[in-house]
Tab-separated table of C-alpha atoms in Angstrom:
chain	number	residue	atom	x	y	z
A	1	UNK	CA	0.000	0.000	0.000
A	2	UNK	CA	1.201	3.493	-0.857
A	3	UNK	CA	-0.073	6.202	1.489
A	4	UNK	CA	-0.061	9.958	0.990
A	5	UNK	CA	-1.220	12.865	3.066
A	6	UNK	CA	-2.044	16.021	1.127
A	7	UNK	CA	-2.939	19.250	2.799
A	8	UNK	CA	-30.670	-3.501	-23.498
A	9	UNK	CA	-31.460	-0.675	-26.108
A	10	UNK	CA	-29.254	2.265	-26.492
A	11	UNK	CA	-30.618	5.659	-27.513
A	12	UNK	CA	-28.553	8.825	-27.640
A	13	UNK	CA	-31.010	11.599	-27.015
A	14	UNK	CA	-30.379	15.182	-25.996
A	15	UNK	CA	-32.979	16.407	-23.532
A	16	UNK	CA	-34.102	20.044	-23.708
A	17	UNK	CA	-33.320	22.288	-20.778
A	18	UNK	CA	-36.342	22.882	-18.582
A	19	UNK	CA	-37.133	25.555	-16.072
A	20	UNK	CA	-38.149	24.555	-12.567
A	21	UNK	CA	-41.809	23.522	-12.375
A	22	UNK	CA	-42.340	26.426	-10.005
A	23	UNK	CA	-40.784	28.080	-7.029
A	24	UNK	CA	-42.182	27.894	-3.525
A	25	UNK	CA	-41.448	30.150	-0.599
A	26	UNK	CA	-38.827	27.621	0.474
A	27	UNK	CA	-37.035	27.393	-2.873
A	28	UNK	CA	-37.230	25.777	-6.318
A	29	UNK	CA	-39.599	22.890	-6.950
A	30	UNK	CA	-38.280	20.162	-9.239
A	31	UNK	CA	-40.156	17.265	-10.787
A	32	UNK	CA	-40.120	13.633	-9.596
A	33	UNK	CA	-37.170	12.931	-11.894
A	34	UNK	CA	-35.444	16.214	-11.181
A	35	UNK	CA	-37.174	17.935	-14.096
A	36	UNK	CA	-36.184	21.590	-14.055
A	37	UNK	CA	-32.664	21.155	-12.708
A	38	UNK	CA	-30.150	21.703	-15.491
A	39	UNK	CA	-27.177	19.365	-15.846
A	40	UNK	CA	-23.888	20.870	-17.041
A	41	UNK	CA	-23.661	18.672	-20.156
A	42	UNK	CA	-26.043	17.019	-22.587
A	43	UNK	CA	-28.106	14.173	-21.173
A	44	UNK	CA	-28.625	10.860	-22.947
A	45	UNK	CA	-31.129	8.095	-22.322
A	46	UNK	CA	-30.366	4.389	-22.004
A	47	UNK	CA	-33.501	2.242	-22.125
A	48	UNK	CA	-33.290	-1.165	-20.504
A	49	UNK	CA	-35.617	-3.945	-19.477
A	50	UNK	CA	-34.966	-4.892	-15.873
A	51	UNK	CA	-37.090	-6.948	-13.493
A	52	UNK	CA	-39.960	-7.171	-16.008
A	53	UNK	CA	-40.244	-3.436	-16.592
A	54	UNK	CA	-38.936	-0.857	-19.012
A	55	UNK	CA	-36.667	1.681	-17.333
A	56	UNK	CA	-34.613	4.713	-18.356
A	57	UNK	CA	-31.095	5.358	-17.143
A	58	UNK	CA	-29.994	8.918	-17.834
A	59	UNK	CA	-26.318	9.750	-18.222
A	60	UNK	CA	-23.782	12.272	-19.444
A	61	UNK	CA	-21.176	11.209	-21.996
A	62	UNK	CA	-18.570	13.974	-22.065
A	63	UNK	CA	-15.877	13.927	-24.716
A	64	UNK	CA	-12.251	14.774	-23.921
A	65	UNK	CA	-11.082	18.302	-24.506
A	66	UNK	CA	-8.071	18.611	-26.769
A	67	UNK	CA	-6.124	15.429	-27.499
A	68	UNK	CA	-7.936	12.305	-26.227
A	69	UNK	CA	-5.790	9.878	-24.252
A	70	UNK	CA	-7.971	6.891	-25.183
A	71	UNK	CA	-9.160	6.216	-21.621
A	72	UNK	CA	-12.633	6.374	-20.106
A	73	UNK	CA	-13.623	7.138	-16.528
A	74	UNK	CA	-17.058	6.085	-15.232
A	75	UNK	CA	-18.354	8.134	-12.299
A	76	UNK	CA	-20.766	6.656	-9.748
A	77	UNK	CA	-22.629	9.150	-7.564
A	78	UNK	CA	-23.519	8.793	-3.900
A	79	UNK	CA	-26.908	8.305	-2.276
A	80	UNK	CA	-27.566	12.010	-1.620
A	81	UNK	CA	-25.896	13.056	-4.862
A	82	UNK	CA	-26.488	12.962	-8.627
A	83	UNK	CA	-24.290	12.701	-11.702
A	84	UNK	CA	-24.334	16.504	-11.883
A	85	UNK	CA	-22.481	16.712	-8.566
A	86	UNK	CA	-19.404	15.447	-10.422
A	87	UNK	CA	-19.296	18.645	-12.500
A	88	UNK	CA	-15.845	19.891	-11.448
A	89	UNK	CA	-14.369	16.380	-11.654
A	90	UNK	CA	-15.747	15.852	-15.153
A	91	UNK	CA	-14.205	19.131	-16.212
A	92	UNK	CA	-10.828	18.241	-14.684
A	93	UNK	CA	-10.789	14.798	-16.305
A	94	UNK	CA	-11.906	15.845	-19.780
A	95	UNK	CA	-9.323	18.637	-19.821
A	96	UNK	CA	-6.701	15.915	-19.426
A	97	UNK	CA	-8.048	13.908	-22.355
A	98	UNK	CA	-10.358	11.450	-20.615
A	99	UNK	CA	-13.814	10.520	-21.855
A	100	UNK	CA	-16.231	10.573	-18.923
A	101	UNK	CA	-19.473	8.633	-18.477
A	102	UNK	CA	-21.593	9.854	-15.551
A	103	UNK	CA	-24.924	8.049	-15.102
A	104	UNK	CA	-27.757	8.570	-12.675
A	105	UNK	CA	-28.436	5.124	-11.264
A	106	UNK	CA	-31.945	3.659	-11.447
A	107	UNK	CA	-33.902	5.100	-8.527
A	108	UNK	CA	-31.975	8.367	-8.427
A	109	UNK	CA	-32.170	11.879	-9.799
A	110	UNK	CA	-33.154	11.931	-13.510
A	111	UNK	CA	-33.410	8.162	-14.002
A	112	UNK	CA	-36.503	6.005	-13.542
A	113	UNK	CA	-37.775	5.530	-10.000
A	114	UNK	CA	-39.789	2.297	-10.126
A	115	UNK	CA	-42.323	1.706	-7.387
A	116	UNK	CA	-41.282	-1.942	-7.165
A	117	UNK	CA	-37.636	-2.891	-7.663
A	118	UNK	CA	-35.292	-5.271	-5.895
A	119	UNK	CA	-32.383	-2.926	-5.323
A	120	UNK	CA	-28.971	-4.490	-4.962
A	121	UNK	CA	-25.466	-3.327	-5.708
A	122	UNK	CA	-25.201	-6.283	-8.074
A	123	UNK	CA	-28.262	-5.084	-9.990
A	124	UNK	CA	-27.002	-1.493	-10.244
A	125	UNK	CA	-23.578	-2.737	-11.317
A	126	UNK	CA	-25.222	-4.937	-13.947
A	127	UNK	CA	-27.242	-1.962	-15.216
A	128	UNK	CA	-24.076	0.115	-15.516
A	129	UNK	CA	-22.206	-2.692	-17.247
A	130	UNK	CA	-25.049	-2.962	-19.760
A	131	UNK	CA	-24.775	0.768	-20.460
A	132	UNK	CA	-21.036	0.517	-21.051
A	133	UNK	CA	-21.499	-2.539	-23.237
A	134	UNK	CA	-23.882	-0.666	-25.517
A	135	UNK	CA	-21.478	2.259	-25.591
A	136	UNK	CA	-18.838	-0.284	-26.715
A	137	UNK	CA	-16.638	0.527	-23.725
A	138	UNK	CA	-15.022	-2.743	-22.667
A	139	UNK	CA	-12.556	-1.356	-20.129
A	140	UNK	CA	-12.708	1.748	-17.946
A	141	UNK	CA	-11.584	3.344	-14.719
A	142	UNK	CA	-14.469	2.999	-12.269
A	143	UNK	CA	-14.752	5.813	-9.733
A	144	UNK	CA	-17.327	6.029	-6.946
A	145	UNK	CA	-18.102	8.494	-4.168
A	146	UNK	CA	-20.030	7.745	-0.971
A	147	UNK	CA	-22.631	5.056	-1.785
A	148	UNK	CA	-21.117	5.085	-5.269
A	149	UNK	CA	-17.957	3.728	-3.644
A	150	UNK	CA	-19.863	0.653	-2.491
A	151	UNK	CA	-21.276	0.279	-5.999
A	152	UNK	CA	-17.879	0.799	-7.654
A	153	UNK	CA	-16.368	-1.846	-5.380
A	154	UNK	CA	-19.119	-4.302	-6.274
A	155	UNK	CA	-18.654	-3.486	-9.979
A	156	UNK	CA	-14.906	-4.177	-9.784
A	157	UNK	CA	-15.558	-7.468	-7.968
A	158	UNK	CA	-18.119	-8.559	-10.572
A	159	UNK	CA	-16.303	-7.299	-13.664
A	160	UNK	CA	-12.556	-7.222	-12.961
A	161	UNK	CA	-11.746	-7.746	-16.643
A	162	UNK	CA	-13.731	-4.604	-17.513
A	163	UNK	CA	-12.205	-2.512	-14.716
A	164	UNK	CA	-8.911	-0.875	-15.602
A	165	UNK	CA	-8.557	0.588	-12.124
A	166	UNK	CA	-10.731	1.657	-9.205
A	167	UNK	CA	-11.042	4.989	-7.409
A	168	UNK	CA	-12.971	5.199	-4.121
A	169	UNK	CA	-13.736	8.667	-2.759
A	170	UNK	CA	-14.933	8.654	0.862
A	171	UNK	CA	-16.859	5.455	0.194
A	172	UNK	CA	-19.439	4.464	2.728
A	173	UNK	CA	-19.426	0.807	3.695
A	174	UNK	CA	-15.925	0.783	5.181
A	175	UNK	CA	-17.602	-0.756	8.221
A	176	UNK	CA	-20.650	-2.962	8.756
A	177	UNK	CA	-22.995	-0.705	10.708
A	178	UNK	CA	-25.533	-3.429	11.401
A	179	UNK	CA	-22.866	-5.721	12.835
A	180	UNK	CA	-21.594	-2.847	14.977
A	181	UNK	CA	-24.994	-2.303	16.556
A	182	UNK	CA	-27.108	-0.122	14.258
A	183	UNK	CA	-30.611	-1.599	14.504
A	184	UNK	CA	-32.513	-2.641	11.396
A	185	UNK	CA	-35.302	-0.282	10.353
A	186	UNK	CA	-38.161	-1.218	8.036
A	187	UNK	CA	-38.488	0.317	4.600
A	188	UNK	CA	-41.797	1.798	5.731
A	189	UNK	CA	-40.070	3.613	8.594
A	190	UNK	CA	-37.313	4.878	6.287
A	191	UNK	CA	-40.049	6.127	3.978
A	192	UNK	CA	-41.899	8.024	6.720
A	193	UNK	CA	-38.728	9.729	7.906
A	194	UNK	CA	-37.721	10.495	4.321
A	195	UNK	CA	-40.934	12.411	3.695
A	196	UNK	CA	-39.784	14.896	6.344
A	197	UNK	CA	-36.757	15.900	4.256
A	198	UNK	CA	-36.102	19.631	3.992
A	199	UNK	CA	-33.386	21.940	2.738
A	200	UNK	CA	-32.702	23.085	6.292
A	201	UNK	CA	-32.067	19.551	7.530
A	202	UNK	CA	-29.990	18.703	4.468
A	203	UNK	CA	-27.873	21.830	4.841
A	204	UNK	CA	-27.222	21.149	8.518
A	205	UNK	CA	-26.186	17.553	7.839
A	206	UNK	CA	-24.015	18.434	4.856
A	207	UNK	CA	-22.196	21.196	6.721
A	208	UNK	CA	-21.309	18.839	9.556
A	209	UNK	CA	-20.446	15.782	7.462
A	210	UNK	CA	-19.601	16.767	3.898
A	211	UNK	CA	-17.677	19.973	4.587
A	212	UNK	CA	-16.177	19.520	8.073
A	213	UNK	CA	-18.188	22.359	9.605
A	214	UNK	CA	-17.450	24.854	6.824
A	215	UNK	CA	-19.968	26.295	4.374
A	216	UNK	CA	-19.648	28.112	1.066
A	217	UNK	CA	-22.558	29.622	-0.921
A	218	UNK	CA	-21.900	27.338	-3.896
A	219	UNK	CA	-22.821	24.312	-1.787
A	220	UNK	CA	-26.437	25.487	-1.753
A	221	UNK	CA	-26.849	24.325	-5.348
A	222	UNK	CA	-26.432	20.716	-4.268
A	223	UNK	CA	-28.778	21.143	-1.308
A	224	UNK	CA	-31.488	22.577	-3.561
A	225	UNK	CA	-30.934	19.857	-6.155
A	226	UNK	CA	-32.097	17.307	-3.591
A	227	UNK	CA	-34.573	19.418	-1.617
A	228	UNK	CA	-36.369	20.581	-4.775
A	229	UNK	CA	-37.567	17.042	-5.490
A	230	UNK	CA	-39.285	16.928	-2.083
A	231	UNK	CA	-41.204	20.205	-2.464
A	232	UNK	CA	-43.559	19.034	-5.176
A	233	UNK	CA	-45.276	15.946	-6.535
A	234	UNK	CA	-42.031	13.984	-6.469
A	235	UNK	CA	-41.765	13.883	-2.693
A	236	UNK	CA	-43.334	10.468	-2.145
A	237	UNK	CA	-41.624	8.551	-4.948
A	238	UNK	CA	-38.235	10.026	-4.025
A	239	UNK	CA	-38.737	9.203	-0.346
A	240	UNK	CA	-39.739	5.664	-1.338
A	241	UNK	CA	-36.705	5.188	-3.598
A	242	UNK	CA	-34.443	6.490	-0.853
A	243	UNK	CA	-36.047	4.103	1.637
A	244	UNK	CA	-35.482	1.095	-0.616
A	245	UNK	CA	-31.856	2.050	-1.188
A	246	UNK	CA	-31.229	2.679	2.524
A	247	UNK	CA	-32.196	-0.951	3.081
A	248	UNK	CA	-29.768	-1.954	0.318
A	249	UNK	CA	-26.910	-0.002	1.866
A	250	UNK	CA	-27.448	-1.391	5.371
A	251	UNK	CA	-27.992	-5.025	4.436
A	252	UNK	CA	-25.472	-5.517	1.596
A	253	UNK	CA	-22.013	-4.692	3.011
A	254	UNK	CA	-18.912	-4.835	0.829
A	255	UNK	CA	-16.469	-4.399	3.714
A	256	UNK	CA	-15.712	-8.132	3.889
A	257	UNK	CA	-14.531	-8.346	0.274
A	258	UNK	CA	-11.886	-5.661	-0.158
A	259	UNK	CA	-9.191	-8.374	-0.087
A	260	UNK	CA	-10.720	-9.797	-3.267
A	261	UNK	CA	-10.150	-6.709	-5.413
A	262	UNK	CA	-7.881	-7.513	-8.355
A	263	UNK	CA	-7.269	-4.027	-9.767
A	264	UNK	CA	-5.102	-1.044	-8.765
A	265	UNK	CA	-7.153	1.025	-6.329
A	266	UNK	CA	-6.932	4.606	-5.121
A	267	UNK	CA	-8.697	5.244	-1.804
A	268	UNK	CA	-9.234	8.944	-1.033
A	269	UNK	CA	-10.544	9.967	2.375
A	270	UNK	CA	-11.334	13.227	4.132
A	271	UNK	CA	-10.318	12.589	7.740
A	272	UNK	CA	-13.138	14.787	9.078
A	273	UNK	CA	-15.776	12.583	7.442
A	274	UNK	CA	-18.099	11.006	10.022
A	275	UNK	CA	-20.680	9.330	7.772
A	276	UNK	CA	-22.434	6.294	9.243
A	277	UNK	CA	-25.771	5.225	7.788
A	278	UNK	CA	-28.346	4.666	10.510
A	279	UNK	CA	-26.184	6.226	13.223
A	280	UNK	CA	-29.160	8.095	14.654
A	281	UNK	CA	-30.978	4.802	15.252
A	282	UNK	CA	-28.217	3.432	17.464
A	283	UNK	CA	-27.508	3.917	21.150
A	284	UNK	CA	-25.143	6.691	22.213
A	285	UNK	CA	-22.455	4.134	23.008
A	286	UNK	CA	-22.683	2.582	19.554
A	287	UNK	CA	-22.746	5.981	17.868
A	288	UNK	CA	-19.367	6.805	19.400
A	289	UNK	CA	-17.817	3.843	17.570
A	290	UNK	CA	-19.085	4.723	14.086
A	291	UNK	CA	-17.850	6.838	11.205
A	292	UNK	CA	-14.202	7.353	12.173
A	293	UNK	CA	-12.846	7.746	8.655
A	294	UNK	CA	-9.404	8.778	9.863
A	295	UNK	CA	-9.107	5.249	11.296
A	296	UNK	CA	-11.185	3.333	8.769
A	297	UNK	CA	-9.286	4.680	5.739
A	298	UNK	CA	-5.843	3.251	6.524
A	299	UNK	CA	-7.346	0.021	7.883
A	300	UNK	CA	-9.201	-0.656	4.625
A	301	UNK	CA	-6.289	0.428	2.441
A	302	UNK	CA	-4.110	-2.197	4.136
A	303	UNK	CA	-6.617	-4.859	3.132
A	304	UNK	CA	-6.793	-3.925	-0.570
A	305	UNK	CA	-4.067	-5.869	-2.413
A	306	UNK	CA	-2.881	-3.034	-4.680
A	307	UNK	CA	-3.908	0.178	-2.944
A	308	UNK	CA	-2.747	3.767	-2.806
A	309	UNK	CA	-4.130	5.738	0.124
A	310	UNK	CA	-4.530	9.529	0.023
A	311	UNK	CA	-6.108	11.459	2.862
A	312	UNK	CA	-6.843	15.075	3.654
A	313	UNK	CA	-6.695	15.935	7.351
A	314	UNK	CA	-8.996	18.971	7.112
A	315	UNK	CA	-11.689	17.783	4.674
A	316	UNK	CA	-14.996	15.965	5.078
A	317	UNK	CA	-17.117	13.551	3.072
A	318	UNK	CA	-16.968	15.459	-0.252
A	319	UNK	CA	-13.356	16.494	-0.906
A	320	UNK	CA	-14.025	16.827	-4.651
A	321	UNK	CA	-16.526	19.612	-3.851
A	322	UNK	CA	-14.894	21.137	-0.782
A	323	UNK	CA	-11.357	21.408	-2.189
A	324	UNK	CA	-11.541	20.499	-5.881
A	325	UNK	CA	-8.059	21.676	-6.867
A	326	UNK	CA	-6.311	19.646	-4.170
A	327	UNK	CA	-8.496	16.637	-4.829
A	328	UNK	CA	-8.025	16.707	-8.589
A	329	UNK	CA	-4.263	17.187	-8.297
A	330	UNK	CA	-4.069	13.963	-6.292
A	331	UNK	CA	-6.475	12.115	-8.587
A	332	UNK	CA	-4.776	13.113	-11.831
A	333	UNK	CA	-1.323	12.352	-10.470
A	334	UNK	CA	-2.391	8.808	-9.583
A	335	UNK	CA	-4.217	8.271	-12.876
A	336	UNK	CA	-1.138	9.456	-14.744
A	337	UNK	CA	1.063	6.988	-12.891
A	338	UNK	CA	-1.231	4.086	-13.730
A	339	UNK	CA	-1.768	4.520	-17.452
C-alpha cells in the first residue's frame, strides 16, 4: 500500500433544458425525476428492461477536450448526490483527455424511480455494465463516491476484466454498521422519515459531514438539487426510492470483500468525514464507535491488495466539492502513474 497525506437498447437523445416547475417560498420545486434542474452537459437516455419493466437510465457522456488519451472514466454518484455533482471532476478529467461517463443510477435523480424494484449493488452494477457494453466501452476506470464507492467496489468485484482501475472517494461501507450495533429499520419507517426531508435539515447535515463544519454559498446548489424534489409531486416517490436504497446499503455490506479486489485502487478519504448510515438509530455508546474515517481509511487500504491511500486531514465527506483543486491534483497524479 502506498499512502499519501495532502494538505438492453441504447438511444442517444439530448434532452431540452427545462425551467423549474415552479418556485415555492422555500425554494425551487423540481419534478419527480429532477425535471427543471439543469445538468452541465447534454443528457442521454439508455432504455433497458430490468425486473420485467422498461426503465430509463440517464447519463452524461462527455468527450475529452483537446487530445484524447484513449481512456474512459465512469463516475458513480452517492446516495444524496447525482451525476451533476461530479461537474468539477468531469471538467478536470476531460481537460486531461479522458472521456467521462456519468450516469444517474436507477432510482436516483433523472433516471426512472420504479415503485417496485429489488435494489442491490449487483443489480445497479449490472445496469451500468449494460450501459457501457452498448457504448462499446469494454474497459474503464471505475470511480465512486459515498454510496457510489460501495457500488464501484461491487462493480470491480463482478467485472474485474472490464475494470482498468478503481477509485474510491470517501466510500461508505468501510464498516458494517448493522454488525456494529445499528438496529434494522423497516423500509416503511425509512419512507416516513424520508418524507420529512427539507433543505434546512440537508444543509445542517451536509455542513457537519460533507464539509467539516465549513460552508460556502456554492454548496447550496447541491442542497437545492435534492430538496427541490421533495417540495412538489415527487416527494413520495423520491422518499420511497431512498427508503429502498437505505435498506440496500445497510444489508449488503462490501467491507468483507476488499481483499478480493484484483485491480489497482486509489482510496481517497477526508479525515473529518463522520458518515455512518443509521447512526441516529443506534444507542449513544454505539454511535461513538461509528464513522471514524481517519481510522477506517488506513485500515481498509491495508486490506486492498494493490492500494494507494490519500487522505486530507482537514476535509470531510466530499473532498471533490470542498477542495476540488487539491483533490483533482491527487487524482490526476495517480491516474497518470497508472496509465
